[in-house]
mmCIF file of C-alpha atoms and ligand atoms in Angstrom:
data_model
loop_
_atom_site.group_PDB
_atom_site.id
_atom_site.type_symbol
_atom_site.label_atom_id
_atom_site.label_comp_id
_atom_site.label_asym_id
_atom_site.label_seq_id
_atom_site.Cartn_x
_atom_site.Cartn_y
_atom_site.Cartn_z
ATOM 1 C CA MET A 1 -168.809 -123.980 127.867
ATOM 2 C CA ALA A 2 -168.033 -122.730 124.394
ATOM 3 C CA GLN A 3 -167.578 -123.388 120.756
ATOM 4 C CA HIS A 4 -163.945 -124.256 120.046
ATOM 5 C CA ASN A 5 -162.409 -123.724 116.619
ATOM 6 C CA LEU A 6 -160.172 -126.635 115.749
ATOM 7 C CA ALA A 7 -157.763 -126.838 112.848
ATOM 8 C CA VAL A 8 -157.474 -130.440 111.689
ATOM 9 C CA ILE A 9 -154.560 -131.764 109.645
ATOM 10 C CA ALA A 10 -154.976 -135.499 109.136
ATOM 11 C CA GLY A 11 -151.742 -135.708 107.111
ATOM 12 C CA ASP A 12 -150.239 -138.897 105.730
ATOM 13 C CA GLY A 13 -150.572 -142.678 105.969
ATOM 14 C CA ILE A 14 -152.806 -143.753 108.864
ATOM 15 C CA GLY A 15 -153.287 -140.091 109.873
ATOM 16 C CA PRO A 16 -156.735 -139.739 108.222
ATOM 17 C CA GLU A 17 -157.925 -143.061 109.701
ATOM 18 C CA VAL A 18 -157.038 -142.208 113.303
ATOM 19 C CA ILE A 19 -158.123 -138.566 113.020
ATOM 20 C CA ALA A 20 -161.601 -139.706 111.873
ATOM 21 C CA GLU A 21 -161.931 -141.584 115.183
ATOM 22 C CA GLY A 22 -160.622 -138.629 117.180
ATOM 23 C CA LYS A 23 -163.251 -136.380 115.608
ATOM 24 C CA LYS A 24 -165.939 -138.987 116.219
ATOM 25 C CA VAL A 25 -165.073 -138.882 119.917
ATOM 26 C CA LEU A 26 -165.118 -135.071 119.934
ATOM 27 C CA GLU A 27 -168.579 -135.142 118.366
ATOM 28 C CA ALA A 28 -169.784 -137.626 121.001
ATOM 29 C CA VAL A 29 -168.438 -135.317 123.719
ATOM 30 C CA ALA A 30 -170.199 -132.336 122.137
ATOM 31 C CA ALA A 31 -173.469 -134.266 121.747
ATOM 32 C CA THR A 32 -173.484 -135.146 125.436
ATOM 33 C CA THR A 33 -172.269 -131.835 126.909
ATOM 34 C CA ARG A 34 -174.653 -128.910 127.034
ATOM 35 C CA GLY A 35 -173.241 -125.798 125.367
ATOM 36 C CA LEU A 36 -170.078 -127.451 124.050
ATOM 37 C CA SER A 37 -169.402 -127.621 120.324
ATOM 38 C CA PHE A 38 -166.515 -127.764 117.905
ATOM 39 C CA ARG A 39 -166.018 -126.102 114.561
ATOM 40 C CA TYR A 40 -163.484 -127.884 112.379
ATOM 41 C CA THR A 41 -161.390 -126.411 109.620
ATOM 42 C CA GLU A 42 -159.755 -129.232 107.700
ATOM 43 C CA TYR A 43 -156.475 -128.648 105.900
ATOM 44 C CA PRO A 44 -155.539 -131.239 103.247
ATOM 45 C CA TRP A 45 -151.812 -130.754 103.759
ATOM 46 C CA GLY A 46 -149.115 -133.391 103.698
ATOM 47 C CA SER A 47 -147.412 -135.596 101.144
ATOM 48 C CA ASP A 48 -150.236 -135.699 98.572
ATOM 49 C CA TYR A 49 -150.391 -131.903 98.727
ATOM 50 C CA TYR A 50 -146.602 -131.891 98.205
ATOM 51 C CA ARG A 51 -146.929 -134.053 95.087
ATOM 52 C CA GLU A 52 -149.432 -131.538 93.673
ATOM 53 C CA THR A 53 -147.771 -128.279 94.729
ATOM 54 C CA GLY A 54 -144.155 -128.932 95.737
ATOM 55 C CA LEU A 55 -144.996 -127.747 99.262
ATOM 56 C CA MET A 56 -146.177 -129.672 102.330
ATOM 57 C CA MET A 57 -148.448 -126.751 103.219
ATOM 58 C CA PRO A 58 -149.174 -123.455 101.469
ATOM 59 C CA ALA A 59 -146.957 -120.429 102.039
ATOM 60 C CA ASP A 60 -149.645 -118.815 104.223
ATOM 61 C CA GLY A 61 -150.385 -122.074 106.073
ATOM 62 C CA LEU A 62 -149.142 -120.896 109.454
ATOM 63 C CA GLU A 63 -151.197 -117.688 109.155
ATOM 64 C CA LEU A 64 -154.298 -119.777 108.460
ATOM 65 C CA LEU A 65 -153.688 -121.880 111.560
ATOM 66 C CA GLN A 66 -152.936 -118.988 113.919
ATOM 67 C CA SER A 67 -156.591 -118.221 114.667
ATOM 68 C CA ALA A 68 -157.438 -121.804 115.693
ATOM 69 C CA ASP A 69 -158.011 -122.568 119.375
ATOM 70 C CA ALA A 70 -156.002 -125.772 118.920
ATOM 71 C CA ILE A 71 -154.655 -128.017 116.169
ATOM 72 C CA LEU A 72 -155.425 -131.719 115.884
ATOM 73 C CA PHE A 73 -152.708 -133.415 113.852
ATOM 74 C CA GLY A 74 -152.492 -136.956 112.484
ATOM 75 C CA ALA A 75 -149.158 -138.017 111.033
ATOM 76 C CA VAL A 76 -146.520 -137.081 108.511
ATOM 77 C CA GLY A 77 -144.262 -139.263 106.393
ATOM 78 C CA ASP A 78 -144.412 -140.943 103.003
ATOM 79 C CA PRO A 79 -142.048 -143.665 101.777
ATOM 80 C CA LYS A 80 -141.733 -141.957 98.355
ATOM 81 C CA ILE A 81 -140.635 -138.552 99.723
ATOM 82 C CA PRO A 82 -137.497 -138.029 101.817
ATOM 83 C CA ASP A 83 -138.491 -137.825 105.503
ATOM 84 C CA HIS A 84 -136.600 -134.600 106.123
ATOM 85 C CA ILE A 85 -138.717 -132.876 103.456
ATOM 86 C CA THR A 86 -142.019 -133.992 104.933
ATOM 87 C CA LEU A 87 -141.060 -133.373 108.578
ATOM 88 C CA HIS A 88 -139.390 -129.999 107.976
ATOM 89 C CA GLY A 89 -142.184 -129.017 105.593
ATOM 90 C CA LEU A 90 -145.133 -129.467 107.936
ATOM 91 C CA LEU A 91 -144.713 -130.597 111.535
ATOM 92 C CA LEU A 92 -141.558 -128.785 112.639
ATOM 93 C CA PRO A 93 -142.544 -125.354 111.224
ATOM 94 C CA MET A 94 -145.742 -125.506 113.285
ATOM 95 C CA ARG A 95 -143.894 -126.428 116.481
ATOM 96 C CA ARG A 96 -141.414 -123.593 115.953
ATOM 97 C CA ALA A 97 -143.678 -120.839 114.588
ATOM 98 C CA PHE A 98 -146.226 -121.421 117.337
ATOM 99 C CA ASP A 99 -143.485 -121.602 119.972
ATOM 100 C CA GLN A 100 -144.734 -124.992 121.151
ATOM 101 C CA GLY A 101 -141.636 -125.495 123.287
ATOM 102 C CA VAL A 102 -143.223 -127.899 125.763
ATOM 103 C CA CYS A 103 -144.091 -131.343 124.454
ATOM 104 C CA VAL A 104 -145.843 -133.576 126.987
ATOM 105 C CA ARG A 105 -145.875 -137.346 126.411
ATOM 106 C CA PRO A 106 -147.472 -139.508 129.100
ATOM 107 C CA ALA A 107 -146.884 -143.285 129.191
ATOM 108 C CA TYR A 108 -148.983 -145.520 131.447
ATOM 109 C CA LEU A 109 -149.412 -149.292 131.622
ATOM 110 C CA HIS A 110 -153.195 -149.623 131.629
ATOM 111 C CA PRO A 111 -155.232 -152.544 132.985
ATOM 112 C CA GLY A 112 -155.978 -154.902 130.086
ATOM 113 C CA VAL A 113 -152.665 -154.154 128.356
ATOM 114 C CA THR A 114 -149.621 -156.432 128.536
ATOM 115 C CA SER A 115 -146.181 -154.895 128.685
ATOM 116 C CA PRO A 116 -143.491 -156.702 126.661
ATOM 117 C CA ILE A 117 -141.383 -156.410 129.829
ATOM 118 C CA ALA A 118 -142.124 -159.508 131.910
ATOM 119 C CA GLY A 119 -143.772 -159.117 135.281
ATOM 120 C CA LYS A 120 -144.951 -155.517 134.967
ATOM 121 C CA THR A 121 -148.419 -154.937 136.338
ATOM 122 C CA ALA A 122 -150.993 -152.283 135.491
ATOM 123 C CA GLY A 123 -150.170 -148.901 136.947
ATOM 124 C CA GLN A 124 -146.596 -149.910 137.726
ATOM 125 C CA ILE A 125 -145.246 -148.066 134.687
ATOM 126 C CA ASP A 126 -146.416 -144.492 134.948
ATOM 127 C CA MET A 127 -144.315 -141.641 133.621
ATOM 128 C CA VAL A 128 -144.542 -138.384 131.690
ATOM 129 C CA ILE A 129 -141.825 -137.273 129.302
ATOM 130 C CA TYR A 130 -141.270 -133.542 128.793
ATOM 131 C CA ARG A 131 -139.628 -133.008 125.445
ATOM 132 C CA GLU A 132 -137.978 -129.734 124.469
ATOM 133 C CA ASN A 133 -139.779 -129.133 121.205
ATOM 134 C CA THR A 134 -138.436 -126.188 119.227
ATOM 135 C CA GLU A 135 -134.645 -126.293 119.281
ATOM 136 C CA GLY A 136 -131.868 -128.717 120.373
ATOM 137 C CA GLU A 137 -130.841 -131.231 117.754
ATOM 138 C CA TYR A 138 -133.840 -130.362 115.540
ATOM 139 C CA ALA A 139 -132.754 -126.758 114.965
ATOM 140 C CA PRO A 140 -132.520 -126.113 111.208
ATOM 141 C CA VAL A 141 -128.997 -124.788 111.555
ATOM 142 C CA GLY A 142 -126.218 -126.147 109.420
ATOM 143 C CA GLY A 143 -125.049 -126.410 105.899
ATOM 144 C CA ARG A 144 -123.194 -128.325 103.230
ATOM 145 C CA ILE A 145 -120.309 -127.205 101.076
ATOM 146 C CA TYR A 146 -118.510 -128.811 98.144
ATOM 147 C CA PRO A 147 -121.237 -131.443 97.616
ATOM 148 C CA GLY A 148 -120.188 -134.454 95.603
ATOM 149 C CA THR A 149 -116.458 -133.720 95.934
ATOM 150 C CA PRO A 150 -113.843 -135.266 98.233
ATOM 151 C CA TYR A 151 -114.053 -131.998 100.228
ATOM 152 C CA GLU A 152 -117.748 -132.393 100.910
ATOM 153 C CA THR A 153 -118.400 -131.002 104.377
ATOM 154 C CA VAL A 154 -121.645 -131.046 106.321
ATOM 155 C CA MET A 155 -122.405 -129.302 109.598
ATOM 156 C CA GLN A 156 -125.477 -129.709 111.777
ATOM 157 C CA THR A 157 -125.631 -127.518 114.853
ATOM 158 C CA ASN A 158 -127.508 -128.140 118.088
ATOM 159 C CA VAL A 159 -129.140 -125.073 119.601
ATOM 160 C CA PHE A 160 -129.784 -124.705 123.335
ATOM 161 C CA THR A 161 -131.098 -121.331 124.456
ATOM 162 C CA ARG A 162 -131.512 -120.394 128.105
ATOM 163 C CA ARG A 163 -135.165 -119.533 127.453
ATOM 164 C CA GLY A 164 -135.978 -122.846 125.759
ATOM 165 C CA THR A 165 -133.969 -124.996 128.158
ATOM 166 C CA GLU A 166 -135.234 -123.320 131.307
ATOM 167 C CA ARG A 167 -138.808 -123.369 130.003
ATOM 168 C CA ILE A 168 -138.938 -127.121 129.409
ATOM 169 C CA ILE A 169 -137.145 -127.967 132.651
ATOM 170 C CA ARG A 170 -139.457 -125.719 134.653
ATOM 171 C CA ALA A 171 -142.486 -127.255 132.902
ATOM 172 C CA ALA A 172 -141.244 -130.703 133.956
ATOM 173 C CA PHE A 173 -140.933 -129.656 137.612
ATOM 174 C CA GLU A 174 -144.335 -127.963 137.575
ATOM 175 C CA GLY A 175 -145.799 -131.077 135.940
ATOM 176 C CA CYS A 176 -144.209 -133.230 138.649
ATOM 177 C CA VAL A 177 -145.721 -131.081 141.412
ATOM 178 C CA LYS A 178 -149.179 -131.317 139.793
ATOM 179 C CA ARG A 179 -148.859 -135.053 139.186
ATOM 180 C CA ASN A 180 -148.108 -135.621 142.844
ATOM 181 C CA LYS A 181 -146.851 -139.190 142.354
ATOM 182 C CA LYS A 182 -143.231 -140.280 142.888
ATOM 183 C CA HIS A 183 -141.977 -136.685 143.113
ATOM 184 C CA LYS A 184 -138.975 -137.296 140.918
ATOM 185 C CA VAL A 185 -137.654 -135.527 137.836
ATOM 186 C CA THR A 186 -135.011 -137.264 135.727
ATOM 187 C CA SER A 187 -133.001 -135.128 133.330
ATOM 188 C CA ILE A 188 -131.451 -137.022 130.434
ATOM 189 C CA THR A 189 -128.488 -135.735 128.422
ATOM 190 C CA LYS A 190 -125.190 -136.882 126.987
ATOM 191 C CA SER A 191 -123.117 -134.194 128.640
ATOM 192 C CA ASN A 192 -119.977 -136.315 128.826
ATOM 193 C CA ALA A 193 -119.827 -136.110 125.014
ATOM 194 C CA GLN A 194 -121.781 -132.940 124.209
ATOM 195 C CA ALA A 195 -119.624 -130.658 126.292
ATOM 196 C CA PHE A 196 -121.298 -127.356 125.381
ATOM 197 C CA GLY A 197 -125.039 -127.658 124.920
ATOM 198 C CA MET A 198 -125.656 -130.517 127.306
ATOM 199 C CA VAL A 199 -123.292 -129.343 130.027
ATOM 200 C CA PHE A 200 -125.305 -126.109 129.824
ATOM 201 C CA TRP A 201 -128.547 -128.136 130.066
ATOM 202 C CA ASP A 202 -127.253 -129.934 133.201
ATOM 203 C CA LYS A 203 -126.388 -126.586 134.790
ATOM 204 C CA VAL A 204 -129.836 -125.131 134.063
ATOM 205 C CA PHE A 205 -131.403 -128.326 135.433
ATOM 206 C CA GLN A 206 -129.547 -127.872 138.730
ATOM 207 C CA GLN A 207 -130.558 -124.196 138.905
ATOM 208 C CA VAL A 208 -134.247 -124.898 138.338
ATOM 209 C CA ALA A 209 -134.184 -127.961 140.628
ATOM 210 C CA ALA A 210 -133.017 -125.754 143.499
ATOM 211 C CA GLU A 211 -136.416 -124.030 143.357
ATOM 212 C CA TYR A 212 -138.167 -127.361 144.003
ATOM 213 C CA PRO A 213 -136.456 -128.835 147.087
ATOM 214 C CA GLN A 214 -139.391 -131.228 147.679
ATOM 215 C CA ILE A 215 -138.739 -132.991 144.323
ATOM 216 C CA LYS A 216 -136.074 -135.703 144.009
ATOM 217 C CA THR A 217 -133.798 -135.255 141.013
ATOM 218 C CA GLU A 218 -131.624 -137.489 138.910
ATOM 219 C CA SER A 219 -129.390 -136.818 135.892
ATOM 220 C CA LEU A 220 -128.767 -139.760 133.573
ATOM 221 C CA LEU A 221 -126.766 -140.167 130.402
ATOM 222 C CA VAL A 222 -129.055 -141.149 127.546
ATOM 223 C CA ASP A 223 -127.487 -144.587 127.039
ATOM 224 C CA ARG A 224 -128.055 -145.512 130.690
ATOM 225 C CA ALA A 225 -131.585 -144.043 130.533
ATOM 226 C CA ALA A 226 -132.454 -146.144 127.462
ATOM 227 C CA MET A 227 -131.350 -149.258 129.347
ATOM 228 C CA ASP A 228 -133.286 -148.341 132.498
ATOM 229 C CA LEU A 229 -136.460 -147.557 130.547
ATOM 230 C CA VAL A 230 -136.430 -151.173 129.401
ATOM 231 C CA ARG A 231 -135.294 -152.942 132.569
ATOM 232 C CA TRP A 232 -136.744 -150.660 135.284
ATOM 233 C CA PRO A 233 -139.432 -148.511 133.640
ATOM 234 C CA GLU A 234 -141.218 -148.253 136.992
ATOM 235 C CA SER A 235 -138.307 -146.205 138.372
ATOM 236 C CA PHE A 236 -139.308 -143.143 136.298
ATOM 237 C CA ASP A 237 -141.827 -140.455 137.167
ATOM 238 C CA VAL A 238 -141.151 -137.279 135.148
ATOM 239 C CA ILE A 239 -138.446 -137.226 132.488
ATOM 240 C CA VAL A 240 -137.104 -134.100 130.819
ATOM 241 C CA ALA A 241 -134.842 -134.233 127.787
ATOM 242 C CA SER A 242 -133.828 -132.515 124.584
ATOM 243 C CA ASN A 243 -135.811 -132.656 121.353
ATOM 244 C CA LEU A 244 -134.081 -135.690 119.829
ATOM 245 C CA PHE A 245 -133.438 -137.691 122.994
ATOM 246 C CA ALA A 246 -136.988 -137.291 124.276
ATOM 247 C CA ASP A 247 -138.365 -138.280 120.878
ATOM 248 C CA ILE A 248 -136.406 -141.530 120.929
ATOM 249 C CA LEU A 249 -137.075 -142.238 124.608
ATOM 250 C CA SER A 250 -140.801 -141.642 124.236
ATOM 251 C CA ASP A 251 -140.957 -144.441 121.665
ATOM 252 C CA ILE A 252 -139.354 -146.777 124.227
ATOM 253 C CA ALA A 253 -141.800 -145.549 126.880
ATOM 254 C CA ALA A 254 -144.689 -146.209 124.475
ATOM 255 C CA VAL A 255 -143.703 -149.774 123.665
ATOM 256 C CA VAL A 256 -142.987 -150.761 127.263
ATOM 257 C CA THR A 257 -146.520 -149.603 128.098
ATOM 258 C CA GLY A 258 -147.980 -151.819 125.397
ATOM 259 C CA SER A 259 -147.970 -150.110 122.004
ATOM 260 C CA MET A 260 -146.996 -147.068 119.985
ATOM 261 C CA GLY A 261 -150.707 -146.934 119.279
ATOM 262 C CA LEU A 262 -151.385 -145.810 122.852
ATOM 263 C CA ALA A 263 -149.030 -142.828 123.117
ATOM 264 C CA PRO A 264 -150.521 -139.313 122.915
ATOM 265 C CA SER A 265 -148.603 -136.080 122.672
ATOM 266 C CA ALA A 266 -149.361 -132.418 123.399
ATOM 267 C CA ASN A 267 -147.215 -129.694 121.816
ATOM 268 C CA ILE A 268 -147.904 -126.763 124.091
ATOM 269 C CA ASN A 269 -147.365 -123.041 123.651
ATOM 270 C CA PRO A 270 -147.283 -122.240 127.386
ATOM 271 C CA GLU A 271 -147.830 -118.515 126.858
ATOM 272 C CA ARG A 272 -151.001 -119.268 124.845
ATOM 273 C CA GLN A 273 -150.127 -116.673 122.223
ATOM 274 C CA HIS A 274 -150.419 -119.360 119.544
ATOM 275 C CA PRO A 275 -152.441 -122.537 119.106
ATOM 276 C CA SER A 276 -151.095 -125.691 120.708
ATOM 277 C CA MET A 277 -151.085 -128.938 118.735
ATOM 278 C CA PHE A 278 -152.216 -132.429 119.748
ATOM 279 C CA GLU A 279 -151.179 -135.603 117.942
ATOM 280 C CA PRO A 280 -150.396 -139.267 118.434
ATOM 281 C CA VAL A 281 -146.673 -139.929 119.017
ATOM 282 C CA HIS A 282 -146.711 -142.495 116.204
ATOM 283 C CA GLY A 283 -145.992 -141.586 112.627
ATOM 284 C CA SER A 284 -147.773 -142.372 109.373
ATOM 285 C CA ALA A 285 -147.133 -146.169 109.493
ATOM 286 C CA PRO A 286 -147.245 -146.642 105.698
ATOM 287 C CA ASP A 287 -147.031 -150.426 106.124
ATOM 288 C CA ILE A 288 -150.568 -150.546 107.546
ATOM 289 C CA ALA A 289 -152.066 -147.393 106.000
ATOM 290 C CA GLY A 290 -155.424 -147.876 104.271
ATOM 291 C CA ARG A 291 -156.078 -151.272 105.865
ATOM 292 C CA GLY A 292 -158.341 -149.975 108.632
ATOM 293 C CA ILE A 293 -156.327 -151.662 111.383
ATOM 294 C CA ALA A 294 -154.444 -148.741 112.961
ATOM 295 C CA ASN A 295 -154.978 -148.194 116.674
ATOM 296 C CA PRO A 296 -156.909 -144.906 117.140
ATOM 297 C CA LEU A 297 -156.441 -144.761 120.922
ATOM 298 C CA ALA A 298 -153.285 -142.593 120.875
ATOM 299 C CA THR A 299 -155.198 -139.989 118.865
ATOM 300 C CA ILE A 300 -158.232 -140.275 121.132
ATOM 301 C CA LEU A 301 -156.019 -139.797 124.201
ATOM 302 C CA ALA A 302 -154.486 -136.764 122.433
ATOM 303 C CA VAL A 303 -158.049 -135.463 121.983
ATOM 304 C CA GLY A 304 -158.405 -135.788 125.763
ATOM 305 C CA MET A 305 -155.263 -133.674 126.232
ATOM 306 C CA LEU A 306 -156.646 -131.127 123.772
ATOM 307 C CA LEU A 307 -159.879 -130.847 125.778
ATOM 308 C CA GLU A 308 -157.922 -130.394 129.005
ATOM 309 C CA HIS A 309 -155.883 -127.618 127.355
ATOM 310 C CA LEU A 310 -159.072 -125.882 126.221
ATOM 311 C CA GLY A 311 -160.337 -125.853 129.805
ATOM 312 C CA GLU A 312 -162.840 -128.689 129.274
ATOM 313 C CA ALA A 313 -161.512 -130.757 132.176
ATOM 314 C CA GLN A 314 -164.655 -132.806 132.710
ATOM 315 C CA ALA A 315 -164.898 -133.702 129.018
ATOM 316 C CA ALA A 316 -161.207 -134.638 129.056
ATOM 317 C CA GLN A 317 -161.732 -136.967 132.009
ATOM 318 C CA ARG A 318 -164.699 -138.618 130.271
ATOM 319 C CA VAL A 319 -162.603 -139.325 127.171
ATOM 320 C CA GLU A 320 -159.764 -140.772 129.205
ATOM 321 C CA ALA A 321 -162.147 -142.871 131.299
ATOM 322 C CA ALA A 322 -163.752 -144.304 128.131
ATOM 323 C CA VAL A 323 -160.335 -145.258 126.741
ATOM 324 C CA VAL A 324 -159.296 -146.829 130.045
ATOM 325 C CA ARG A 325 -162.494 -148.891 130.079
ATOM 326 C CA CYS A 326 -162.108 -149.862 126.424
ATOM 327 C CA LEU A 327 -158.631 -151.195 127.234
ATOM 328 C CA ALA A 328 -159.691 -152.971 130.410
ATOM 329 C CA GLU A 329 -162.694 -154.700 128.786
ATOM 330 C CA ARG A 330 -160.689 -155.702 125.666
ATOM 331 C CA LYS A 331 -163.825 -156.084 123.522
ATOM 332 C CA ALA A 332 -162.719 -153.896 120.604
ATOM 333 C CA LEU A 333 -158.954 -153.567 120.528
ATOM 334 C CA THR A 334 -156.792 -153.468 117.414
ATOM 335 C CA GLY A 335 -154.158 -156.027 116.447
ATOM 336 C CA ASP A 336 -151.215 -154.237 118.080
ATOM 337 C CA LEU A 337 -152.930 -154.915 121.438
ATOM 338 C CA GLY A 338 -153.808 -158.520 120.575
ATOM 339 C CA GLY A 339 -157.362 -157.730 119.459
ATOM 340 C CA ARG A 340 -159.179 -158.155 116.148
ATOM 341 C CA ALA A 341 -161.097 -154.886 115.909
ATOM 342 C CA THR A 342 -160.776 -152.409 113.086
ATOM 343 C CA THR A 343 -159.848 -148.778 113.668
ATOM 344 C CA THR A 344 -163.510 -147.817 113.302
ATOM 345 C CA GLN A 345 -164.790 -150.524 115.650
ATOM 346 C CA CYS A 346 -162.324 -149.427 118.319
ATOM 347 C CA GLY A 347 -163.366 -145.771 117.920
ATOM 348 C CA ASP A 348 -167.061 -146.786 118.034
ATOM 349 C CA GLU A 349 -166.465 -148.676 121.266
ATOM 350 C CA VAL A 350 -164.875 -145.611 122.900
ATOM 351 C CA VAL A 351 -167.886 -143.557 121.798
ATOM 352 C CA ARG A 352 -170.283 -146.178 123.223
ATOM 353 C CA LEU A 353 -168.467 -146.209 126.567
ATOM 354 C CA LEU A 354 -168.330 -142.414 126.624
ATOM 355 C CA ARG A 355 -172.079 -142.185 126.072
ATOM 356 C CA MET A 356 -172.720 -144.790 128.799
ATOM 357 C CA GLY A 357 -170.782 -142.525 131.189
HETATM 358 N N1 GGG B 1 -147.869 -137.917 114.717
HETATM 359 C C1 GGG B 1 -146.508 -137.657 114.772
HETATM 360 C C2 GGG B 1 -145.766 -137.888 113.486
HETATM 361 O O1 GGG B 1 -146.302 -137.910 112.409
HETATM 362 N N2 GGG B 1 -144.494 -138.071 113.642
HETATM 363 C C3 GGG B 1 -143.618 -138.247 112.536
HETATM 364 C C4 GGG B 1 -142.220 -137.939 112.906
HETATM 365 O O2 GGG B 1 -141.319 -138.357 112.225
HETATM 366 N N3 GGG B 1 -142.028 -137.173 113.952
HETATM 367 C C5 GGG B 1 -140.768 -136.794 114.423
HETATM 368 C C6 GGG B 1 -140.926 -135.943 115.634
HETATM 369 O O3 GGG B 1 -141.999 -135.832 116.188
HETATM 370 O O4 GGG B 1 -139.936 -135.391 116.044
#
């Protein structure tokens, strides 16, 4: 048991609303666990900070975060600021500077939740997506020449390093072994079209797979995988894919398991030299921001992943169990799940269930 120092960046849109519920759950865990406490350092970074300063975070922002045990992040994105400025100004620098190359995104169809895919029953959809998180299509490599002329030329380069590719693929296999479910890892690329980076990815996948003969493997093109995630989501166990593909596919995985508002995400620095970051998969949802109706459960599940990462396994299980019960009982769910509860009421219900044990 310990005191954990958490950096908290609520960010934009619904970020502050869902982060408030995540912190409420952390406080309930601390209040009911002898010797466990959290110290929060809040950073008011994001789009409002950008409007004041011209930066999404201060120049020494990453230095300030480095000493945290973990980062709890809300959301980034503002309709009045170009998305590439907000994303490249706050979220992506953290993932890269803290070498958070392994992004883990579980998707599970819980009892009490209806999938939009007809006939799917609770537990039938159960997968974890491993997203390469620091390079691939998100690498800030490229340029533009002759802007505004007929010769305007823009290049955007994908980056696949052996270290980054092998690391995420190995993490997926290790995750599959630990999960001990369908024993299958699906690698998703577009190597028929992307004949350098993704052919390389496929080769590394085969090399790493050879070390895990007990695990079934499958390589799918991303278009086929998108189709299968909708028509046969139950066929997946562990998925591993590049930064962009896994980002897109994890949105599909989230909606087939009921809602974007249920999808947590852990951005892990496996070497633990830097803080890892925990956030909901969803963005800032400006259309519902400030209305108190955002679903806080993705953030609360991310809090569970944060606790697990900090070695507080029992606390993590309690948080997950409270969310599972909240979903199954359907007494305080938000509108995206067919309920009428506010963000706060849903968070309060998780706290109540957590305290009941
Ligand atoms: N909580 C995650 C968030 O704010 N996401 C905004 C977004 O655009 N993310 C892109 C990404 O994660 O690659």
